[in-house]
Coordinates of C-alpha atoms and ligand atoms in Angstrom, one line a residue:
X597 CA 54.4 -17.1 -16.7
X598 CA 51.7 -17.2 -19.4
X599 CA 54.0 -19.3 -21.6
X600 CA 54.2 -21.8 -18.8
X601 CA 50.4 -21.8 -18.4
X602 CA 50.0 -22.2 -22.1
X603 CA 52.3 -25.1 -22.1
X604 CA 50.3 -26.8 -19.3
X605 CA 47.0 -26.1 -21.1
X606 CA 48.3 -27.6 -24.4
X607 CA 49.7 -30.6 -22.6
X608 CA 46.6 -31.6 -20.8
X609 CA 43.6 -30.2 -22.8
X610 CA 42.4 -31.0 -26.3
X611 CA 44.0 -28.6 -28.8
X612 CA 40.6 -27.7 -30.4
X613 CA 39.3 -26.1 -27.2
X614 CA 42.3 -23.7 -26.8
X615 CA 42.4 -20.3 -28.6
X616 CA 45.2 -17.8 -28.3
X617 CA 44.7 -15.6 -31.4
X618 CA 44.1 -11.9 -30.8
X619 CA 40.7 -12.0 -32.4
X620 CA 39.7 -14.3 -29.5
X621 CA 41.8 -12.7 -26.7
X622 CA 40.4 -9.2 -27.1
X623 CA 36.7 -9.8 -27.3
X624 CA 36.6 -12.7 -24.8
X625 CA 38.8 -10.7 -22.4
X626 CA 36.2 -8.0 -21.9
X627 CA 32.5 -7.4 -21.3
X628 CA 30.3 -4.4 -22.2
X629 CA 32.2 -2.1 -19.8
X630 CA 35.0 -0.2 -21.5
X631 CA 37.3 0.8 -18.6
X632 CA 39.7 -2.2 -18.6
X633 CA 42.3 -3.4 -21.0
X634 CA 41.8 -7.1 -21.9
X635 CA 44.9 -9.2 -21.4
X636 CA 44.0 -12.9 -21.0
X637 CA 46.5 -15.8 -21.6
X638 CA 44.1 -18.0 -23.5
X639 CA 40.4 -18.6 -24.2
X640 CA 39.1 -22.1 -23.5
X641 CA 35.9 -23.5 -25.0
X642 CA 35.1 -26.7 -23.0
X643 CA 32.5 -28.9 -24.6
X644 CA 31.3 -30.8 -21.4
X645 CA 31.4 -30.8 -17.6
X646 CA 34.4 -33.1 -17.5
X647 CA 36.5 -30.6 -19.5
X648 CA 35.4 -27.8 -17.2
X649 CA 36.5 -29.9 -14.2
X650 CA 39.8 -30.7 -15.8
X651 CA 40.5 -27.0 -16.4
X652 CA 39.7 -26.1 -12.8
X653 CA 41.8 -29.0 -11.6
X654 CA 44.7 -27.6 -13.7
X655 CA 44.1 -24.1 -12.3
X656 CA 44.5 -25.5 -8.8
X657 CA 47.6 -27.5 -9.5
X658 CA 49.4 -25.0 -11.6
X659 CA 48.0 -21.8 -10.0
X660 CA 46.4 -19.9 -12.6
X661 CA 43.2 -17.9 -12.4
X662 CA 40.0 -18.8 -14.3
X663 CA 37.5 -16.2 -15.5
X664 CA 34.2 -17.8 -16.3
X665 CA 32.6 -16.2 -19.3
X666 CA 29.0 -16.2 -20.7
X667 CA 27.7 -13.7 -23.2
X668 CA 30.0 -10.9 -21.9
X669 CA 27.1 -8.5 -21.7
X670 CA 28.0 -7.6 -18.0
X671 CA 28.1 -3.9 -17.0
X672 CA 30.4 -4.2 -13.9
X673 CA 33.5 -5.8 -15.3
X674 CA 32.8 -9.2 -13.7
X675 CA 33.9 -11.2 -16.7
X676 CA 37.0 -9.2 -17.8
X677 CA 40.4 -10.7 -17.9
X678 CA 43.1 -8.0 -17.4
X679 CA 45.8 -10.0 -15.7
X680 CA 46.8 -13.0 -17.8
X681 CA 43.9 -15.1 -16.6
X682 CA 42.5 -18.0 -18.5
X683 CA 39.0 -17.3 -19.8
X684 CA 36.6 -20.3 -19.8
X685 CA 33.8 -19.6 -22.2
X686 CA 30.7 -21.8 -22.2
X687 CA 29.8 -20.9 -25.8
X688 CA 30.0 -24.6 -26.8
X689 CA 27.9 -25.8 -23.9
X690 CA 24.7 -24.5 -25.3
X691 CA 22.3 -27.4 -25.4
X692 CA 18.8 -27.5 -24.1
X693 CA 18.8 -30.8 -22.3
X694 CA 15.4 -31.6 -21.0
X695 CA 11.9 -30.2 -20.9
X696 CA 9.4 -31.5 -18.4
X697 CA 5.8 -30.5 -19.1
X698 CA 4.5 -31.6 -15.8
X699 CA 7.1 -29.8 -13.8
X700 CA 7.0 -26.9 -16.3
X701 CA 10.8 -26.9 -16.1
X702 CA 13.7 -26.7 -18.5
X703 CA 17.2 -28.1 -18.0
X704 CA 19.8 -26.3 -20.0
X705 CA 23.6 -26.1 -20.3
X706 CA 24.9 -22.8 -18.9
X707 CA 26.0 -21.6 -22.3
X708 CA 22.5 -21.4 -23.7
X709 CA 21.6 -17.9 -24.9
X710 CA 18.8 -16.4 -22.9
X711 CA 16.7 -15.7 -26.0
X712 CA 16.7 -19.4 -26.8
X713 CA 15.1 -20.2 -23.5
X714 CA 12.4 -17.6 -24.2
X715 CA 11.8 -19.1 -27.7
X716 CA 11.6 -22.6 -26.4
X717 CA 9.2 -21.6 -23.7
X718 CA 7.0 -19.9 -26.3
X719 CA 6.9 -23.1 -28.4
X720 CA 5.4 -24.8 -25.3
X721 CA 2.9 -21.9 -24.8
X722 CA 4.7 -20.9 -21.6
X723 CA 7.2 -18.1 -20.7
X724 CA 10.4 -17.8 -18.9
X725 CA 9.5 -14.4 -17.4
X726 CA 12.9 -12.8 -16.8
X727 CA 13.4 -10.2 -19.6
X728 CA 16.2 -7.7 -20.3
X729 CA 17.6 -5.9 -23.3
X730 CA 20.7 -8.1 -23.6
X731 CA 18.8 -11.4 -23.8
X732 CA 19.8 -11.9 -27.4
X733 CA 23.5 -12.2 -26.4
X734 CA 23.6 -13.0 -22.7
X735 CA 23.9 -16.6 -21.6
X736 CA 22.1 -18.5 -18.8
X737 CA 25.3 -19.1 -16.7
X738 CA 26.1 -15.4 -16.7
X739 CA 22.5 -14.5 -15.8
X740 CA 22.8 -16.8 -12.8
X741 CA 26.2 -15.6 -11.9
X742 CA 24.9 -12.0 -11.7
X743 CA 21.4 -12.8 -10.5
X744 CA 20.1 -10.7 -13.5
X745 CA 17.0 -8.6 -13.1
X746 CA 15.5 -6.6 -15.9
X747 CA 12.2 -5.1 -16.9
X748 CA 9.6 -7.5 -15.3
X749 CA 11.0 -7.7 -11.8
X750 CA 8.0 -5.9 -10.3
X751 CA 5.8 -8.9 -11.3
X752 CA 8.2 -11.8 -11.5
X753 CA 11.2 -11.1 -9.3
X754 CA 14.9 -11.7 -10.1
X755 CA 16.6 -14.5 -11.9
X756 CA 17.1 -16.4 -8.6
X757 CA 13.3 -16.8 -8.3
X758 CA 13.3 -19.0 -11.5
X759 CA 16.2 -21.3 -10.8
X760 CA 15.0 -24.7 -9.6
X761 CA 18.3 -26.5 -9.7
X762 CA 22.0 -26.0 -10.5
X763 CA 24.9 -28.1 -11.4
X764 CA 28.2 -26.4 -10.5
X765 CA 31.9 -27.2 -10.6
X766 CA 33.3 -25.7 -7.5
X767 CA 36.7 -23.9 -7.3
X768 CA 38.1 -27.2 -6.0
X769 CA 36.9 -29.0 -9.2
X770 CA 34.1 -30.9 -7.4
X771 CA 30.6 -31.3 -8.9
X772 CA 27.6 -30.2 -6.8
X773 CA 24.1 -31.0 -8.0
X774 CA 22.0 -28.4 -6.1
X775 CA 18.2 -28.6 -5.4
X776 CA 17.6 -31.1 -8.3
X777 CA 14.6 -29.1 -9.7
X778 CA 12.6 -29.3 -6.5
X779 CA 9.9 -26.7 -5.6
X780 CA 9.8 -27.7 -1.9
X781 CA 13.0 -28.7 -0.2
X782 CA 13.6 -27.9 3.5
X783 CA 16.9 -29.7 4.0
X784 CA 19.1 -27.0 5.5
X785 CA 21.4 -24.5 3.7
X786 CA 20.4 -24.0 0.1
X787 CA 23.8 -23.7 -1.7
X788 CA 22.1 -23.0 -5.0
X789 CA 21.4 -19.5 -3.8
X790 CA 25.0 -19.0 -2.8
X791 CA 26.1 -19.7 -6.3
X792 CA 23.4 -17.4 -7.8
X793 CA 25.0 -13.9 -7.8
X794 CA 28.4 -15.2 -6.9
X795 CA 29.9 -13.8 -10.1
X796 CA 32.0 -16.9 -10.8
X797 CA 34.0 -16.5 -7.6
X798 CA 33.0 -19.8 -6.0
X799 CA 32.9 -22.0 -9.1
X800 CA 31.3 -22.4 -12.5
X801 CA 27.7 -23.0 -13.2
X802 CA 27.5 -25.6 -15.9
X803 CA 23.8 -26.5 -15.9
X804 CA 20.6 -25.0 -14.7
X805 CA 17.0 -26.2 -14.3
X806 CA 14.7 -23.2 -14.9
X807 CA 11.1 -22.8 -14.0
X808 CA 8.6 -21.7 -16.7
X809 CA 5.1 -20.3 -16.2
X810 CA 2.0 -19.3 -18.1
X811 CA 2.2 -16.1 -20.1
X812 CA 0.3 -13.0 -19.0
X813 CA -3.0 -12.6 -20.8
X814 CA -4.2 -9.6 -22.9
X815 CA -1.2 -7.3 -22.3
X816 CA -1.6 -3.6 -22.7
X817 CA 1.1 -1.0 -22.9
X818 CA 1.1 2.8 -22.3
X819 CA 3.7 5.5 -22.5
X820 CA 3.1 8.7 -20.5
X821 CA 4.7 12.1 -20.7
X822 CA 5.5 13.2 -17.2
X823 CA 6.7 16.7 -16.0
X824 CA 9.4 15.7 -13.5
X825 CA 11.1 12.7 -12.0
X826 CA 9.4 12.8 -8.6
X827 CA 6.1 12.7 -10.4
X828 CA 7.2 9.5 -12.1
X829 CA 7.3 8.0 -8.7
X830 CA 3.8 9.3 -7.7
X831 CA 2.3 8.1 -10.9
X832 CA 3.8 4.7 -10.4
X833 CA 2.4 4.6 -6.9
X834 CA -1.0 5.7 -8.0
X835 CA -1.3 2.9 -10.6
X836 CA 0.2 0.3 -8.3
X837 CA -2.5 0.9 -5.8
X838 CA -5.2 0.1 -8.4
X839 CA -3.8 -2.8 -10.4
X840 CA -1.0 -5.4 -10.5
X841 CA 1.6 -4.1 -12.9
X842 CA 3.6 -6.2 -15.3
X843 CA 6.2 -3.4 -15.7
X844 CA 6.7 0.2 -14.9
X845 CA 9.8 1.8 -16.4
X846 CA 10.9 5.3 -16.9
X847 CA 13.4 7.4 -19.0
X848 CA 14.4 11.0 -19.3
X849 CA 13.9 13.1 -22.4
X850 CA 17.7 13.3 -23.1
X851 CA 17.8 9.5 -23.0
X852 CA 15.0 9.4 -25.6
X853 CA 17.3 11.5 -27.9
X854 CA 19.8 8.7 -28.0
X855 CA 17.2 6.1 -28.8
X856 CA 15.6 8.1 -31.5
X857 CA 19.0 8.8 -33.1
X858 CA 20.3 5.2 -32.8
X859 CA 17.1 3.4 -33.9
X860 CA 15.8 6.1 -36.2
X861 CA 12.3 6.2 -34.6
X862 CA 10.0 9.2 -34.2
X863 CA 9.0 10.5 -30.7
X864 CA 6.5 8.2 -29.0
X865 CA 4.2 11.2 -28.2
X866 CA 3.4 14.2 -30.4
X867 CA 5.2 16.5 -28.0
X868 CA 8.4 16.1 -25.9
X869 CA 8.2 15.9 -22.1
X870 CA 11.0 15.9 -19.4
X871 CA 10.3 12.3 -18.5
X872 CA 8.4 9.2 -19.8
X873 CA 7.0 6.2 -18.1
X874 CA 6.2 2.9 -19.8
X875 CA 3.6 0.8 -18.1
X876 CA 2.5 -2.7 -19.0
X877 CA -0.5 -4.5 -17.4
X878 CA -3.0 -7.2 -18.1
X879 CA -6.5 -6.1 -19.3
X880 CA -8.2 -8.6 -17.0
X881 CA -11.3 -8.6 -19.3
X882 CA -11.3 -4.8 -19.4
X883 CA -11.5 -4.4 -15.7
X884 CA -8.0 -3.1 -15.4
X885 CA -8.2 -1.1 -18.6
X886 CA -11.2 0.8 -17.1
X887 CA -9.4 1.4 -13.8
X888 CA -6.3 2.6 -15.7
X889 CA -8.3 5.0 -17.9
X890 CA -10.2 6.4 -14.9
X891 CA -7.1 7.0 -13.0
X892 CA -5.4 8.4 -16.1
X893 CA -8.2 11.1 -16.3
X894 CA -7.6 12.1 -12.6
X895 CA -3.8 12.3 -13.0
X896 CA -4.1 14.2 -16.2
X897 CA -6.4 16.8 -14.5
X898 CA -3.9 17.1 -11.6
X899 CA -1.1 17.7 -14.1
X900 CA 0.9 14.6 -13.1
X901 CA 0.6 13.2 -16.6
X902 CA 0.8 15.3 -19.7
X903 CA 0.0 12.9 -22.5
X904 CA -0.1 9.2 -23.4
X905 CA -0.1 6.6 -26.1
X906 CA -1.8 3.2 -25.6
X907 CA -1.6 -0.1 -27.4
X908 CA -2.9 -3.6 -27.1
X909 CA -1.6 -5.0 -30.4
X910 CA 1.6 -7.0 -30.4
X911 CA 3.4 -5.0 -33.1
X912 CA 2.7 -1.6 -31.6
X913 CA 3.5 -2.8 -28.1
X914 CA 6.8 -4.1 -29.3
X915 CA 7.5 -0.7 -30.9
X916 CA 6.7 1.1 -27.7
X917 CA 8.9 -1.3 -25.7
X918 CA 11.7 -0.4 -28.1
X919 CA 11.9 3.1 -26.6
X920 CA 12.9 1.5 -23.3
X921 CA 14.7 -1.6 -24.4
X922 CA 17.0 0.1 -26.8
X923 CA 18.4 2.6 -24.4
X924 CA 21.5 0.6 -23.3
X925 CA 22.6 -0.1 -26.9
X926 CA 21.8 3.5 -28.0
X927 CA 24.1 5.0 -25.4
X928 CA 26.9 2.4 -25.5
X929 CA 29.0 4.2 -28.0
X930 CA 29.1 7.3 -25.7
X931 CA 30.8 5.2 -23.0
X932 CA 28.5 6.0 -20.1
X933 CA 29.6 5.6 -16.5
X934 CA 26.8 3.6 -15.0
X935 CA 25.3 3.7 -11.6
X936 CA 22.8 1.1 -10.8
X937 CA 21.3 2.1 -7.5
X938 CA 18.3 0.8 -5.5
X939 CA 16.4 1.6 -2.3
X940 CA 13.1 0.3 -0.9
X941 CA 10.2 1.6 -3.0
X942 CA 8.8 3.5 0.0
X943 CA 12.0 5.6 0.2
X944 CA 12.6 6.2 -3.5
X945 CA 11.1 9.8 -3.6
X946 CA 13.3 11.1 -0.7
X947 CA 16.3 9.2 -2.2
X948 CA 15.8 10.7 -5.6
X949 CA 15.6 14.2 -4.2
X950 CA 18.9 13.8 -2.4
X951 CA 20.6 12.2 -5.4
X952 CA 19.3 14.8 -7.9
X953 CA 20.8 17.5 -5.8
X954 CA 24.2 16.0 -5.9
X955 CA 24.1 15.2 -9.6
X956 CA 23.1 18.8 -10.3
X957 CA 25.9 20.2 -8.1
X958 CA 28.8 17.8 -9.1
X959 CA 28.1 17.0 -12.7
X960 CA 27.3 20.4 -14.1
X961 CA 29.5 19.8 -17.2
X962 CA 28.4 16.2 -18.0
X963 CA 25.3 14.9 -19.6
X964 CA 23.3 12.9 -17.1
X965 CA 20.8 10.3 -18.4
X966 CA 18.2 8.8 -16.1
X967 CA 16.2 5.6 -16.7
X968 CA 15.4 2.5 -14.9
X969 CA 13.0 0.2 -13.1
X970 CA 11.3 2.7 -10.8
X971 CA 8.7 0.2 -9.6
X972 CA 11.6 -2.0 -8.1
X973 CA 13.2 1.1 -6.5
X974 CA 16.0 0.7 -9.1
X975 CA 17.5 3.8 -10.8
X976 CA 20.1 3.8 -13.6
X977 CA 22.1 7.0 -13.4
X978 CA 24.3 7.2 -16.5
X979 CA 27.0 9.9 -16.9
X980 CA 28.0 10.4 -20.5
X981 CA 31.7 10.9 -21.3
X982 CA 32.3 14.2 -23.1
X983 CA 33.9 13.4 -26.6
X984 CA 37.1 15.3 -25.9
X985 CA 37.7 13.8 -22.4
X986 CA 40.2 11.0 -22.0
X987 CA 38.4 7.9 -20.6
X988 CA 40.4 7.6 -17.4
X989 CA 40.1 11.2 -16.5
X990 CA 36.4 10.8 -17.0
X991 CA 36.3 7.6 -14.9
X992 CA 38.2 9.4 -12.0
X993 CA 35.7 12.3 -12.2
X994 CA 32.8 9.9 -11.9
X995 CA 34.5 8.0 -9.0
X996 CA 34.8 11.2 -7.0
X997 CA 31.1 11.7 -7.2
X998 CA 30.5 8.1 -6.3
X999 CA 32.3 8.9 -3.0
X1000 CA 29.5 11.3 -2.3
X1001 CA 26.6 9.3 -3.7
X1002 CA 27.5 6.0 -2.0
X1003 CA 27.3 7.2 1.6
X1004 CA 23.8 8.4 0.7
X1005 CA 22.9 5.0 -0.6
X1006 CA 24.1 3.6 2.7
X1007 CA 22.1 6.1 4.7
X1008 CA 19.0 4.8 2.8
X1009 CA 20.1 1.2 3.4
X1010 CA 20.1 0.8 -0.4
X1011 CA 22.2 -1.1 -2.9
X1012 CA 25.2 0.2 -4.9
X1013 CA 24.4 -2.5 -7.5
X1014 CA 20.8 -3.4 -7.9
X1015 CA 21.2 -5.8 -10.9
X1016 CA 24.5 -5.2 -12.7
X1017 CA 26.7 -7.0 -10.2
X1018 CA 29.9 -5.9 -8.5
X1019 CA 32.8 -7.2 -10.6
X1020 CA 35.8 -4.8 -10.6
X1021 CA 33.8 -1.7 -11.2
X1022 CA 31.6 -1.6 -8.1
X1023 CA 34.0 -3.5 -5.8
X1024 CA 35.3 -0.3 -4.0
X1025 CA 31.7 0.6 -3.1
X1026 CA 30.6 -2.8 -1.7
X1027 CA 31.3 -1.4 1.8
X1028 CA 28.4 0.9 1.3
X1029 CA 25.9 -1.9 0.9
X1030 CA 27.4 -4.6 3.2
X1031 CA 29.0 -4.4 6.6
X1032 CA 32.6 -5.3 7.3
X1033 CA 31.3 -8.3 9.2
X1034 CA 29.2 -9.4 6.2
X1035 CA 32.1 -9.0 3.8
X1036 CA 34.3 -11.1 6.1
X1037 CA 31.7 -13.9 6.0
X1038 CA 31.6 -13.6 2.2
X1039 CA 35.4 -14.1 2.1
X1040 CA 35.1 -17.1 4.4
X1041 CA 32.5 -18.7 2.1
X1042 CA 34.8 -18.1 -0.9
X1043 CA 37.6 -19.9 0.9
X1044 CA 35.4 -22.9 1.5
X1045 CA 34.6 -23.4 -2.2
X1046 CA 37.8 -22.0 -3.7
X1047 CA 40.6 -22.3 -1.2
X1048 CA 43.4 -21.6 -3.7
X1049 CA 41.6 -18.5 -5.1
X1050 CA 41.5 -19.7 -8.7
X1051 CA 38.0 -18.6 -9.5
X1052 CA 37.7 -15.0 -10.9
X1053 CA 40.2 -13.7 -8.3
X1054 CA 39.8 -10.0 -7.4
X1055 CA 36.2 -9.7 -8.7
X1056 CA 33.5 -8.8 -6.2
X1057 CA 35.9 -9.3 -3.2
X1058 CA 39.6 -8.4 -2.7
X1059 CA 40.7 -12.1 -2.6
Ligands
MLT906 C1 18.7 -1.6 -18.5 O1 17.9 -1.4 -17.6 O2 18.5 -1.2 -19.7 C2 19.9 -2.4 -18.2 O3 20.1 -2.6 -16.9 C3 21.1 -2.0 -18.9 C4 21.6 -0.6 -18.6 O4 21.4 -0.2 -17.4 O5 22.1 0.1 -19.4
ZN907 ZN1 18.3 -2.2 -15.8

């Protein structure tokens, strides 16, 4: 079968966009998850929208499955090719197309690396305010396909909030130009938002118009030592009541071990504490700084915070952020099983109590790392594979516990994937966040845009 597909690809597509060597098949057949064996037929590198259209036209005519591929930094196996699929990488569609100073918008090809958008915005004294650790490798199309979140969501929202327009090639090979960069547009269904977060199952995003904004002023960063995880929530709530936060992140002490080892940095505070929170806010001419320090004194007296480090200079703030931003890379070699859960902020304390109990009871032998975006109600619960354990035995053990955790997520009306997407990894658990009826509607929508099931088949949904 894959010889036939290869023959078709070679017959109709320019030779220079087709790669079949192992050094392409293996890396482009997988993402940052490590639970699947890559086995694609070929990797294609289209250079323009017409070539993407032609690939999808061929997929429909000759019945092969296309896996859209961005920076492959995904954590839910949304961009893996395990079943002879044809991977379509947008690495070569990486041009910044148009900047409009009046609209404060930027039109880019979907293969642009996220960091390049940040750098471009900075040159214009603006920001693209969606930040995450993988922004040096992830690409705009992948960010859109997964509705990426990150470390500034408490202030700026998710990726979808910064997309003003999209050009997509649907699963039928048609082109849709959606929302055309408009801020106001009340003309019925907004298909742009269907494609955001669709994980390449409806079509391929080939171009996006992104919104930029003014950078925050006079940023300040603090890291606190905190005695337990529930206190992290109370501390976050106390600060939120006083000031508008730019970020409020947390991590456990055993997570810090990995970062210190991997990046060779000292502890952020003179002593070690069970948990740490990193808070970023704007000084607001000293008004917020005063409020923060007053509250800090109160919380310190109450024993909610044990210690802190503060900075308002760029270099030190960057170093402090390193403790949080380097977590994912620092633990990657230990093959963590990742849970990416969220509930409404008002329910996070009760939720945490319930989940902590389960983790304690069911994972007594595994190392459990906690970190995440507590101010968005988003917890990353990472289970570390013991060195001697075979990867699939480990995965099965984690899945058993998921069967207990996920019903609790449903009970709290939470999400089984707050920001990492569903892909293959979270697909069995989608039923805990969406009703059967809702899933039927999703399948119906997929059939509208991709009637022959050529787009990322089997990811997100079982069709
Ligand atoms: C993060 O918050 O660091 C990212 O979501 C990646 C991860 O969970 O490892
Ligand atoms: Zn995260």
